[in-house]
Amino acid sequence: MKQIWIIGLFSVLLFASACGNQQETGDRPEKTTDEPLMQQEEEQDTTLQDVEEVSIRAIGGEELESMTFDQDTIEVKAGSHVRLAFTNEGKDPKMIYNIVFTKEGYSTQVARKGSEAGASGNYLPDSTLMLAASPLALPGQTVTMEFTAPDKIGVYEFVNTYPSETPLMKGKLIIR
């Protein structure tokens, strides 16, 4: 019995030493780390794409009814990548605005449907009439957005869809 126990112990030691002296092969385990894996966000490659920088402001001062966009026309090249900075220069806390681009002739309808969408819908209609939209800008805030201009040359529109007494907050987007 003592011999069997010694042979068993010897076998275990022989097996353990063989496992510890493995030859390096291409099947090595991957290195482990305690750091979480982070997905890297890729920036859109615009090196070969026309990029147009546009700035527009909501202006008008103290009165809610006097607010308007500082320009009534924006022109960009067809198919270009547009980076738009929208600044809300309103003073009153009720002066919250956005800028929404629509097909021509539909800005009033999109603004009405945006009001109906309410806060839970970010005042943006669920509509194919909408081409692009900025986030809401609080008084004194600048928000940015990026979108691709339509490929079709023509006239489109932009409007504020946050419910307010500002019928002047609309304009034309010219695609050239």
XYZ file of N, CA, C and O in Angstrom:
704
model
N 0.824 -1.180 0.000
C 0.000 0.000 0.000
C 0.867 1.241 0.000
O 0.496 2.216 -0.655
N 1.980 1.191 0.738
C 2.887 2.315 0.790
C 3.462 2.584 -0.594
O 3.651 3.738 -0.978
N 3.710 1.504 -1.381
C 4.262 1.684 -2.724
C 3.252 2.354 -3.652
O 3.620 3.175 -4.480
N 1.987 2.029 -3.522
C 0.957 2.640 -4.370
C 0.840 4.123 -4.052
O 0.726 4.964 -4.938
N 0.909 4.440 -2.742
C 0.813 5.833 -2.355
C 2.001 6.621 -2.894
O 1.864 7.726 -3.390
N 3.197 6.072 -2.867
C 4.406 6.740 -3.371
C 4.332 6.879 -4.883
O 4.666 7.928 -5.435
N 3.835 5.863 -5.579
C 3.706 5.941 -7.043
C 2.679 7.015 -7.406
O 2.877 7.802 -8.328
N 1.571 7.096 -6.675
C 0.549 8.114 -6.929
C 1.081 9.513 -6.702
O 0.849 10.425 -7.486
N 1.829 9.696 -5.597
C 2.421 10.998 -5.301
C 3.426 11.384 -6.379
O 3.458 12.519 -6.843
N 4.252 10.428 -6.793
C 5.240 10.662 -7.840
C 4.551 11.055 -9.140
O 5.001 11.960 -9.847
N 3.432 10.370 -9.487
C 2.703 10.683 -10.715
C 2.152 12.107 -10.691
O 2.209 12.844 -11.671
N 1.611 12.504 -9.527
C 1.065 13.852 -9.393
C 2.172 14.884 -9.546
O 2.015 15.903 -10.235
N 3.313 14.671 -8.899
C 4.433 15.613 -9.016
C 4.955 15.692 -10.436
O 5.286 16.771 -10.930
N 5.046 14.562 -11.110
C 5.515 14.526 -12.495
C 4.554 15.298 -13.392
O 4.970 16.097 -14.235
N 3.253 15.118 -13.208
C 2.238 15.814 -14.000
C 2.285 17.319 -13.752
O 2.228 18.128 -14.675
N 2.426 17.704 -12.483
C 2.468 19.124 -12.131
C 3.695 19.799 -12.723
O 3.635 20.927 -13.206
N 4.834 19.109 -12.701
C 6.035 19.739 -13.251
C 5.958 19.813 -14.762
O 6.453 20.755 -15.366
N 5.298 18.865 -15.410
C 5.147 18.901 -16.864
C 4.248 20.067 -17.274
O 4.496 20.732 -18.273
N 3.207 20.341 -16.501
C 2.295 21.456 -16.822
C 2.985 22.799 -16.619
O 2.722 23.749 -17.337
N 3.864 22.902 -15.669
C 4.545 24.163 -15.386
C 5.619 24.487 -16.394
O 6.012 25.623 -16.539
N 6.103 23.545 -17.135
C 7.181 23.779 -18.104
C 6.679 23.681 -19.529
O 7.337 23.109 -20.384
N 5.504 24.240 -19.818
C 4.970 24.180 -21.167
C 5.855 24.978 -22.106
O 6.375 26.027 -21.771
N 6.004 24.454 -23.302
C 6.719 25.178 -24.360
C 5.803 26.288 -24.857
O 4.589 26.124 -24.901
N 6.375 27.438 -25.239
C 5.564 28.533 -25.751
C 5.022 28.164 -27.115
O 5.751 27.694 -27.978
N 3.724 28.340 -27.279
C 3.086 28.091 -28.567
C 2.291 29.337 -28.929
O 2.202 30.275 -28.159
N 1.689 29.318 -30.069
C 0.869 30.450 -30.510
C -0.458 30.501 -29.774
O -1.235 31.407 -29.967
N -0.744 29.544 -28.904
C -2.023 29.492 -28.217
C -1.943 30.029 -26.797
O -2.547 29.485 -25.884
N -1.168 31.064 -26.582
C -1.066 31.650 -25.248
C -2.372 32.336 -24.887
O -3.027 32.920 -25.748
N -2.748 32.283 -23.614
C -3.972 32.993 -23.223
C -3.775 34.502 -23.356
O -2.659 35.004 -23.241
N -4.894 35.196 -23.618
C -4.834 36.649 -23.733
C -4.533 37.261 -22.378
O -4.855 36.699 -21.345
N -3.892 38.418 -22.416
C -3.623 39.142 -21.175
C -4.943 39.626 -20.606
O -5.841 40.038 -21.334
N -5.045 39.599 -19.323
C -6.256 40.104 -18.683
C -5.938 41.408 -17.984
O -4.805 41.673 -17.610
N -6.965 42.206 -17.829
C -6.814 43.497 -17.177
C -8.058 43.778 -16.357
O -9.128 43.260 -16.649
N -7.911 44.583 -15.356
C -9.051 44.976 -14.538
C -9.769 46.188 -15.108
O -10.839 46.556 -14.651
N -9.173 46.850 -16.106
C -9.771 48.047 -16.675
C -10.899 47.666 -17.622
O -10.771 46.729 -18.400
N -12.029 48.395 -17.576
C -13.143 48.071 -18.469
C -12.796 48.419 -19.910
O -12.022 49.343 -20.175
N -13.351 47.672 -20.827
C -13.162 47.961 -22.239
C -14.025 49.155 -22.602
O -15.189 49.225 -22.220
N -13.477 50.088 -23.327
C -14.211 51.277 -23.726
C -14.276 51.296 -25.244
O -13.256 51.144 -25.911
N -15.479 51.472 -25.760
C -15.626 51.589 -27.199
C -15.219 53.000 -27.598
O -15.693 53.972 -27.033
N -14.318 53.081 -28.551
C -13.877 54.395 -28.987
C -14.846 54.918 -30.024
O -15.213 54.218 -30.963
N -15.290 56.161 -29.821
C -16.178 56.775 -30.788
C -15.354 57.279 -31.952
O -14.343 57.946 -31.773
N -15.820 56.938 -33.137
C -15.125 57.399 -34.329
C -15.753 58.700 -34.785
O -16.971 58.815 -34.861
N -14.911 59.660 -35.075
C -15.416 60.911 -35.619
C -15.682 60.702 -37.097
O -14.985 59.949 -37.768
N -16.711 61.361 -37.573
C -17.044 61.231 -38.978
C -15.915 61.810 -39.812
O -15.424 62.905 -39.545
N -15.482 61.057 -40.815
C -14.406 61.502 -41.681
C -14.977 62.466 -42.712
O -15.741 62.074 -43.582
N -14.626 63.725 -42.564
C -15.141 64.740 -43.481
C -14.023 65.327 -44.339
O -14.188 66.381 -44.929
N -12.902 64.637 -44.441
C -11.770 65.200 -45.170
C -12.072 65.427 -46.644
O -11.561 66.361 -47.232
N -12.900 64.599 -47.245
C -13.204 64.775 -48.662
C -14.584 65.383 -48.884
O -15.034 65.515 -49.995
N -15.251 65.732 -47.812
C -16.594 66.278 -47.901
C -16.539 67.782 -47.649
O -15.800 68.257 -46.796
N -17.341 68.515 -48.421
C -17.445 69.953 -48.180
C -18.085 70.182 -46.815
O -19.120 69.605 -46.507
N -17.449 71.016 -45.975
C -17.994 71.333 -44.655
C -18.304 72.821 -44.630
O -17.459 73.646 -44.958
N -19.514 73.130 -44.254
C -19.918 74.529 -44.175
C -20.233 74.860 -42.721
O -21.058 74.206 -42.094
N -19.549 75.870 -42.197
C -19.765 76.349 -40.826
C -20.811 77.454 -40.884
O -20.660 78.425 -41.628
N -21.868 77.309 -40.097
C -22.959 78.277 -40.091
C -23.246 78.671 -38.650
O -23.257 77.820 -37.763
N -23.492 79.964 -38.425
C -23.920 80.461 -37.113
C -25.214 81.225 -37.297
O -25.368 81.988 -38.249
N -26.124 81.013 -36.370
C -27.387 81.742 -36.392
C -27.772 82.029 -34.938
O -27.439 81.240 -34.049
N -28.424 83.163 -34.713
C -28.769 83.569 -33.350
C -30.249 83.889 -33.248
O -30.833 84.409 -34.198
N -30.814 83.619 -32.093
C -32.152 84.098 -31.750
C -31.941 85.410 -31.023
O -31.274 85.458 -29.992
N -32.453 86.494 -31.602
C -32.217 87.834 -31.051
C -33.541 88.549 -30.836
O -34.577 88.112 -31.299
N -33.502 89.671 -30.160
C -34.699 90.491 -30.024
C -34.852 91.136 -28.680
O -35.744 91.946 -28.486
N -34.038 90.741 -27.742
C -34.057 91.458 -26.476
C -34.986 90.914 -25.427
O -35.098 89.730 -25.215
N -35.691 91.860 -24.789
C -36.455 91.564 -23.588
C -37.848 91.013 -23.851
O -38.400 90.302 -23.022
N -38.456 91.362 -24.942
C -39.849 90.996 -25.212
C -39.936 89.683 -25.979
O -39.300 89.517 -27.019
N -40.756 88.758 -25.485
C -40.937 87.455 -26.106
C -41.420 87.591 -27.551
O -40.943 86.894 -28.446
N -42.346 88.524 -27.781
C -42.936 88.704 -29.112
C -41.944 89.274 -30.123
O -42.164 89.180 -31.323
N -40.851 89.872 -29.663
C -39.910 90.511 -30.582
C -38.769 89.589 -31.018
O -37.956 89.975 -31.843
N -38.722 88.378 -30.482
C -37.621 87.473 -30.821
C -37.723 87.012 -32.273
O -38.814 86.769 -32.791
N -36.578 86.908 -32.902
C -36.483 86.459 -34.292
C -35.097 85.861 -34.518
O -34.212 86.001 -33.671
N -34.904 85.212 -35.636
C -33.565 84.768 -36.010
C -32.814 85.972 -36.576
O -33.415 86.849 -37.201
N -31.496 86.024 -36.381
C -30.728 87.173 -36.857
C -30.557 87.183 -38.375
O -30.106 88.174 -38.931
N -30.920 86.115 -39.035
C -30.896 86.079 -40.496
C -32.093 85.263 -40.972
O -32.502 84.317 -40.320
N -32.637 85.691 -42.092
C -33.807 84.978 -42.600
C -33.465 84.031 -43.743
O -34.334 83.356 -44.281
N -32.179 83.963 -44.092
C -31.736 83.080 -45.162
C -30.385 82.469 -44.815
O -29.479 83.179 -44.366
N -30.280 81.170 -45.019
C -29.012 80.459 -44.880
C -28.761 79.760 -46.208
O -29.670 79.118 -46.751
N -27.550 79.915 -46.747
C -27.212 79.263 -48.014
C -26.075 78.271 -47.794
O -25.065 78.611 -47.177
N -26.261 77.051 -48.309
C -25.220 76.024 -48.251
C -25.201 75.258 -49.569
O -26.178 75.276 -50.328
N -24.099 74.598 -49.794
C -23.908 73.824 -51.015
C -24.625 72.477 -50.901
O -24.634 71.853 -49.838
N -25.219 72.027 -51.995
C -25.934 70.750 -52.021
C -25.011 69.612 -51.581
O -23.868 69.523 -52.020
N -25.511 68.774 -50.691
C -24.767 67.611 -50.224
C -23.640 67.900 -49.254
O -22.932 66.987 -48.839
N -23.468 69.162 -48.862
C -22.361 69.505 -47.958
C -22.677 69.076 -46.524
O -23.825 68.901 -46.145
N -21.623 68.932 -45.759
C -21.744 68.646 -44.327
C -21.855 70.005 -43.638
O -20.982 70.847 -43.787
N -22.942 70.222 -42.891
C -23.202 71.518 -42.257
C -22.981 71.388 -40.755
O -23.533 70.498 -40.118
N -22.147 72.271 -40.217
C -21.957 72.422 -38.765
C -22.588 73.739 -38.386
O -22.125 74.796 -38.802
N -23.643 73.666 -37.602
C -24.395 74.859 -37.263
C -24.309 75.125 -35.768
O -24.511 74.215 -34.960
N -23.992 76.361 -35.424
C -24.007 76.811 -34.024
C -25.209 77.740 -33.881
O -25.332 78.728 -34.601
N -26.098 77.400 -32.951
C -27.302 78.193 -32.719
C -27.215 78.798 -31.324
O -27.131 78.079 -30.330
N -27.227 80.132 -31.257
C -27.122 80.851 -29.991
C -28.453 81.519 -29.667
O -29.006 82.244 -30.488
N -28.935 81.273 -28.472
C -30.172 81.886 -27.986
C -29.790 83.075 -27.116
O -29.287 82.910 -26.017
N -30.024 84.290 -27.617
C -29.694 85.504 -26.876
C -30.882 86.030 -26.065
O -30.842 87.162 -25.592
N -31.901 85.215 -25.896
C -33.048 85.608 -25.093
C -32.656 85.843 -23.641
O -31.666 85.299 -23.156
N -33.449 86.646 -22.936
C -33.161 86.989 -21.541
C -34.135 86.325 -20.573
O -33.764 85.921 -19.497
N -35.387 86.232 -20.951
C -36.445 85.688 -20.102
C -36.344 84.153 -20.067
O -36.073 83.530 -21.089
N -36.565 83.513 -18.921
C -36.511 82.049 -18.825
C -37.484 81.329 -19.768
O -37.287 80.172 -20.098
N -38.540 82.023 -20.200
C -39.502 81.432 -21.143
C -38.949 81.399 -22.570
O -39.534 80.757 -23.435
N -37.873 82.088 -22.820
C -37.319 82.189 -24.170
C -36.436 80.979 -24.476
O -35.212 81.061 -24.464
N -37.068 79.876 -24.787
C -36.381 78.635 -25.149
C -36.656 78.401 -26.628
O -37.813 78.460 -27.062
N -35.611 78.133 -27.391
C -35.786 78.013 -28.842
C -34.956 76.862 -29.400
O -34.021 76.372 -28.774
N -35.324 76.477 -30.618
C -34.534 75.531 -31.409
C -34.595 75.993 -32.858
O -35.239 76.994 -33.175
N -33.931 75.276 -33.726
C -34.027 75.549 -35.155
C -34.232 74.199 -35.839
O -33.470 73.258 -35.611
N -35.304 74.133 -36.626
C -35.689 72.893 -37.298
C -35.783 73.178 -38.796
O -36.438 74.137 -39.207
N -35.127 72.350 -39.591
C -35.141 72.493 -41.045
C -36.208 71.581 -41.628
O -36.314 70.412 -41.251
N -37.013 72.143 -42.575
C -38.142 71.411 -43.141
C -38.143 71.513 -44.665
O -37.424 72.338 -45.240
N -38.981 70.710 -45.270
C -39.229 70.857 -46.698
C -39.958 72.176 -46.917
O -40.633 72.688 -46.018
N -39.836 72.726 -48.117
C -40.460 74.024 -48.399
C -41.974 73.950 -48.268
O -42.604 73.000 -48.723
N -42.524 74.975 -47.604
C -43.962 75.088 -47.457
C -44.525 74.358 -46.252
O -45.735 74.370 -46.035
N -43.668 73.731 -45.443
C -44.159 72.934 -44.326
C -43.703 73.443 -42.957
O -43.960 72.799 -41.959
N -43.060 74.588 -42.892
C -42.536 75.058 -41.602
C -43.657 75.325 -40.592
O -43.516 74.991 -39.413
N -44.770 75.880 -41.021
C -45.880 76.154 -40.105
C -46.468 74.848 -39.573
O -46.735 74.714 -38.376
N -46.638 73.873 -40.450
C -47.175 72.573 -40.043
C -46.223 71.866 -39.081
O -46.646 71.299 -38.073
N -44.918 71.909 -39.359
C -43.922 71.278 -38.485
C -43.893 71.981 -37.128
O -43.802 71.326 -36.089
N -43.987 73.314 -37.107
C -44.000 74.053 -35.840
C -45.225 73.677 -35.011
O -45.127 73.459 -33.803
N -46.373 73.555 -35.661
C -47.601 73.172 -34.944
C -47.475 71.759 -34.385
O -47.779 71.502 -33.221
N -46.974 70.833 -35.203
C -46.814 69.449 -34.737
C -45.732 69.341 -33.654
O -45.822 68.490 -32.786
N -44.731 70.209 -33.712
C -43.714 70.242 -32.659
C -44.314 70.663 -31.326
O -44.018 70.081 -30.283
N -45.189 71.675 -31.371
C -45.878 72.108 -30.150
C -46.726 70.978 -29.585
O -46.759 70.752 -28.377
N -47.393 70.243 -30.470
C -48.244 69.124 -30.041
C -47.411 67.981 -29.452
O -47.885 67.258 -28.580
N -46.175 67.795 -29.937
C -45.313 66.719 -29.420
C -44.966 66.957 -27.958
O -44.730 66.016 -27.200
N -44.921 68.226 -27.564
C -44.690 68.582 -26.165
C -43.288 68.286 -25.673
O -42.401 67.873 -26.433
N -43.099 68.482 -24.382
C -41.784 68.329 -23.760
C -41.270 66.898 -23.883
O -40.084 66.675 -24.102
N -42.160 65.913 -23.750
C -41.707 64.518 -23.827
C -41.173 64.174 -25.208
O -40.344 63.283 -25.352
N -41.634 64.891 -26.221
C -41.140 64.690 -27.585
C -40.110 65.723 -27.993
O -39.789 65.867 -29.169
N -39.589 66.484 -27.011
C -38.588 67.524 -27.257
C -39.080 68.591 -28.232
O -38.304 69.233 -28.903
N -40.387 68.729 -28.341
C -41.031 69.696 -29.230
C -40.643 69.473 -30.694
O -40.602 70.399 -31.487
N -40.376 68.216 -31.033
C -40.039 67.856 -32.413
C -41.083 66.880 -32.933
O -41.360 65.865 -32.295
N -41.656 67.164 -34.097
C -42.659 66.254 -34.633
C -42.010 64.978 -35.162
O -40.864 64.982 -35.588
N -42.753 63.897 -35.104
C -42.308 62.657 -35.719
C -42.774 62.746 -37.168
O -43.875 62.327 -37.502
N -41.944 63.337 -38.016
C -42.406 63.679 -39.351
C -41.286 63.554 -40.379
O -40.137 63.909 -40.109
N -41.650 63.083 -41.547
C -40.694 63.028 -42.659
C -40.498 64.402 -43.274
O -39.638 64.574 -44.130
N -41.283 65.386 -42.836
C -41.146 66.749 -43.338
C -39.953 67.459 -42.723
O -39.505 68.480 -43.211
N -39.438 66.911 -41.625
C -38.320 67.514 -40.899
C -37.009 66.957 -41.454
O -36.824 65.751 -41.532
N -36.080 67.842 -41.838
C -34.786 67.425 -42.376
C -33.725 67.286 -41.292
O -32.907 66.377 -41.318
N -33.705 68.207 -40.331
C -32.715 68.216 -39.242
C -33.224 69.157 -38.160
O -34.029 70.055 -38.445
N -32.733 68.954 -36.928
C -33.187 69.795 -35.822
C -32.087 69.951 -34.788
O -31.336 69.014 -34.517
N -32.017 71.134 -34.205
C -31.069 71.383 -33.120
C -31.702 70.971 -31.801
O -32.927 70.880 -31.697
N -30.882 70.785 -30.770
C -31.449 70.643 -29.431
C -32.045 71.983 -28.996
O -31.758 73.025 -29.592
N -32.859 71.964 -27.958
C -33.404 73.209 -27.413
C -32.279 74.016 -26.775
O -31.404 73.457 -26.114
N -32.307 75.325 -26.988
C -31.315 76.228 -26.406
C -32.004 77.113 -25.376
O -32.964 77.821 -25.697
N -31.512 77.070 -24.167
C -32.023 77.928 -23.100
C -31.492 79.343 -23.305
O -30.515 79.547 -24.040
N -32.066 80.349 -22.646
C -31.551 81.712 -22.776
C -30.058 81.776 -22.449
O -29.613 81.236 -21.435
N -29.292 82.392 -23.344
C -27.855 82.542 -23.164
C -27.036 81.333 -23.578
O -25.813 81.359 -23.504
N -27.669 80.296 -24.069
C -26.964 79.061 -24.411
C -26.715 78.950 -25.917
O -27.504 79.424 -26.726
N -25.602 78.307 -26.281
C -25.310 77.970 -27.667
C -25.319 76.455 -27.798
O -24.687 75.764 -26.998
N -26.058 75.956 -28.781
C -26.090 74.524 -29.066
C -25.560 74.319 -30.479
O -25.616 75.232 -31.310
N -25.032 73.146 -30.726
C -24.505 72.854 -32.052
C -25.195 71.628 -32.620
O -25.697 70.786 -31.880
N -25.172 71.540 -33.922
C -25.730 70.390 -34.615
C -24.969 70.201 -35.917
O -24.335 71.133 -36.415
N -25.018 68.990 -36.433
C -24.406 68.685 -37.720
C -25.408 67.890 -38.532
O -26.133 67.055 -37.995
N -25.447 68.182 -39.818
C -26.317 67.427 -40.711
C -25.780 67.542 -42.128
O -24.923 68.374 -42.424
N -26.282 66.691 -42.990
C -25.917 66.739 -44.395
C -27.016 67.466 -45.143
O -28.200 67.109 -45.030
N -26.624 68.489 -45.898
C -27.598 69.258 -46.673
C -28.189 68.355 -47.758
O -27.515 67.448 -48.260
N -29.430 68.606 -48.126
C -30.028 67.810 -49.203
C -29.187 67.904 -50.484
O -28.542 68.925 -50.744
N -29.212 66.839 -51.266
C -28.493 66.823 -52.541
C -29.230 67.614 -53.610
O -28.632 68.040 -54.590
N -30.528 67.787 -53.408
C -31.354 68.461 -54.401
C -31.304 69.977 -54.193
O -31.614 70.486 -53.117
N -30.899 70.690 -55.221
C -30.863 72.151 -55.186
C -32.296 72.667 -55.054
O -33.207 72.147 -55.692
N -32.481 73.661 -54.200
C -33.824 74.210 -54.023
C -33.932 75.044 -52.771
O -32.939 75.407 -52.151
N -35.160 75.334 -52.400
C -35.453 76.156 -51.234
C -36.139 75.278 -50.186
O -37.106 74.579 -50.494
N -35.615 75.316 -48.990
C -36.192 74.624 -47.836
C -36.471 75.698 -46.796
O -36.262 76.883 -47.054
N -36.936 75.321 -45.629
C -37.276 76.314 -44.618
C -36.684 75.931 -43.268
O -36.316 74.783 -43.051
N -36.603 76.908 -42.360
C -36.274 76.622 -40.969
C -37.226 77.390 -40.073
O -37.758 78.437 -40.453
N -37.464 76.823 -38.875
C -38.467 77.371 -37.963
C -38.125 76.945 -36.544
O -37.429 75.948 -36.332
N -38.626 77.703 -35.573
C -38.562 77.329 -34.158
C -39.821 76.518 -33.859
O -40.917 76.957 -34.185
N -39.681 75.337 -33.231
C -40.869 74.525 -32.927
C -41.251 74.568 -31.448
O -42.247 73.968 -31.065
N -40.460 75.254 -30.621
C -40.841 75.397 -29.215
C -42.035 76.342 -29.162
O -41.996 77.425 -29.753
N -43.109 75.973 -28.456
C -44.306 76.827 -28.456
C -44.019 78.199 -27.852
O -43.518 78.294 -26.743
N -44.287 79.216 -28.627
C -44.052 80.582 -28.159
C -44.858 81.536 -29.017
O -45.505 81.135 -29.977
N -44.756 82.780 -28.683
C -45.461 83.820 -29.438
C -44.485 84.487 -30.404
O -44.367 85.694 -30.452
N -43.788 83.675 -31.177
C -42.744 84.208 -32.054
C -42.971 83.766 -33.496
O -42.245 82.933 -34.020
N -43.980 84.320 -34.145
C -44.231 83.932 -35.535
C -43.121 84.365 -36.489
O -43.041 83.906 -37.611
N -42.231 85.246 -36.016
C -41.144 85.726 -36.867
C -39.968 84.752 -36.918
O -39.028 84.975 -37.673
N -39.998 83.692 -36.124
C -38.848 82.795 -36.037
C -38.905 81.724 -37.099
O -39.128 80.543 -36.822
N -38.695 82.159 -38.348
C -38.600 81.236 -39.461
C -37.792 81.874 -40.577
O -37.534 83.078 -40.558
N -37.350 81.052 -41.506
C -36.550 81.561 -42.605
C -36.390 80.526 -43.695
O -37.004 79.452 -43.661
N -35.514 80.815 -44.650
C -35.305 79.963 -45.823
C -33.894 79.357 -45.792
O -32.934 80.034 -45.467
N -33.818 78.078 -46.136
C -32.550 77.395 -46.342
C -32.401 77.202 -47.842
O -33.187 76.481 -48.460
N -31.420 77.883 -48.427
C -31.190 77.806 -49.867
C -30.093 76.773 -50.130
O -28.977 76.910 -49.603
N -30.399 75.765 -50.922
C -29.410 74.754 -51.314
C -28.975 75.109 -52.729
O -29.775 75.123 -53.656
N -27.689 75.416 -52.878
C -27.175 75.826 -54.198
C -26.259 74.761 -54.764
O -25.759 73.902 -54.122
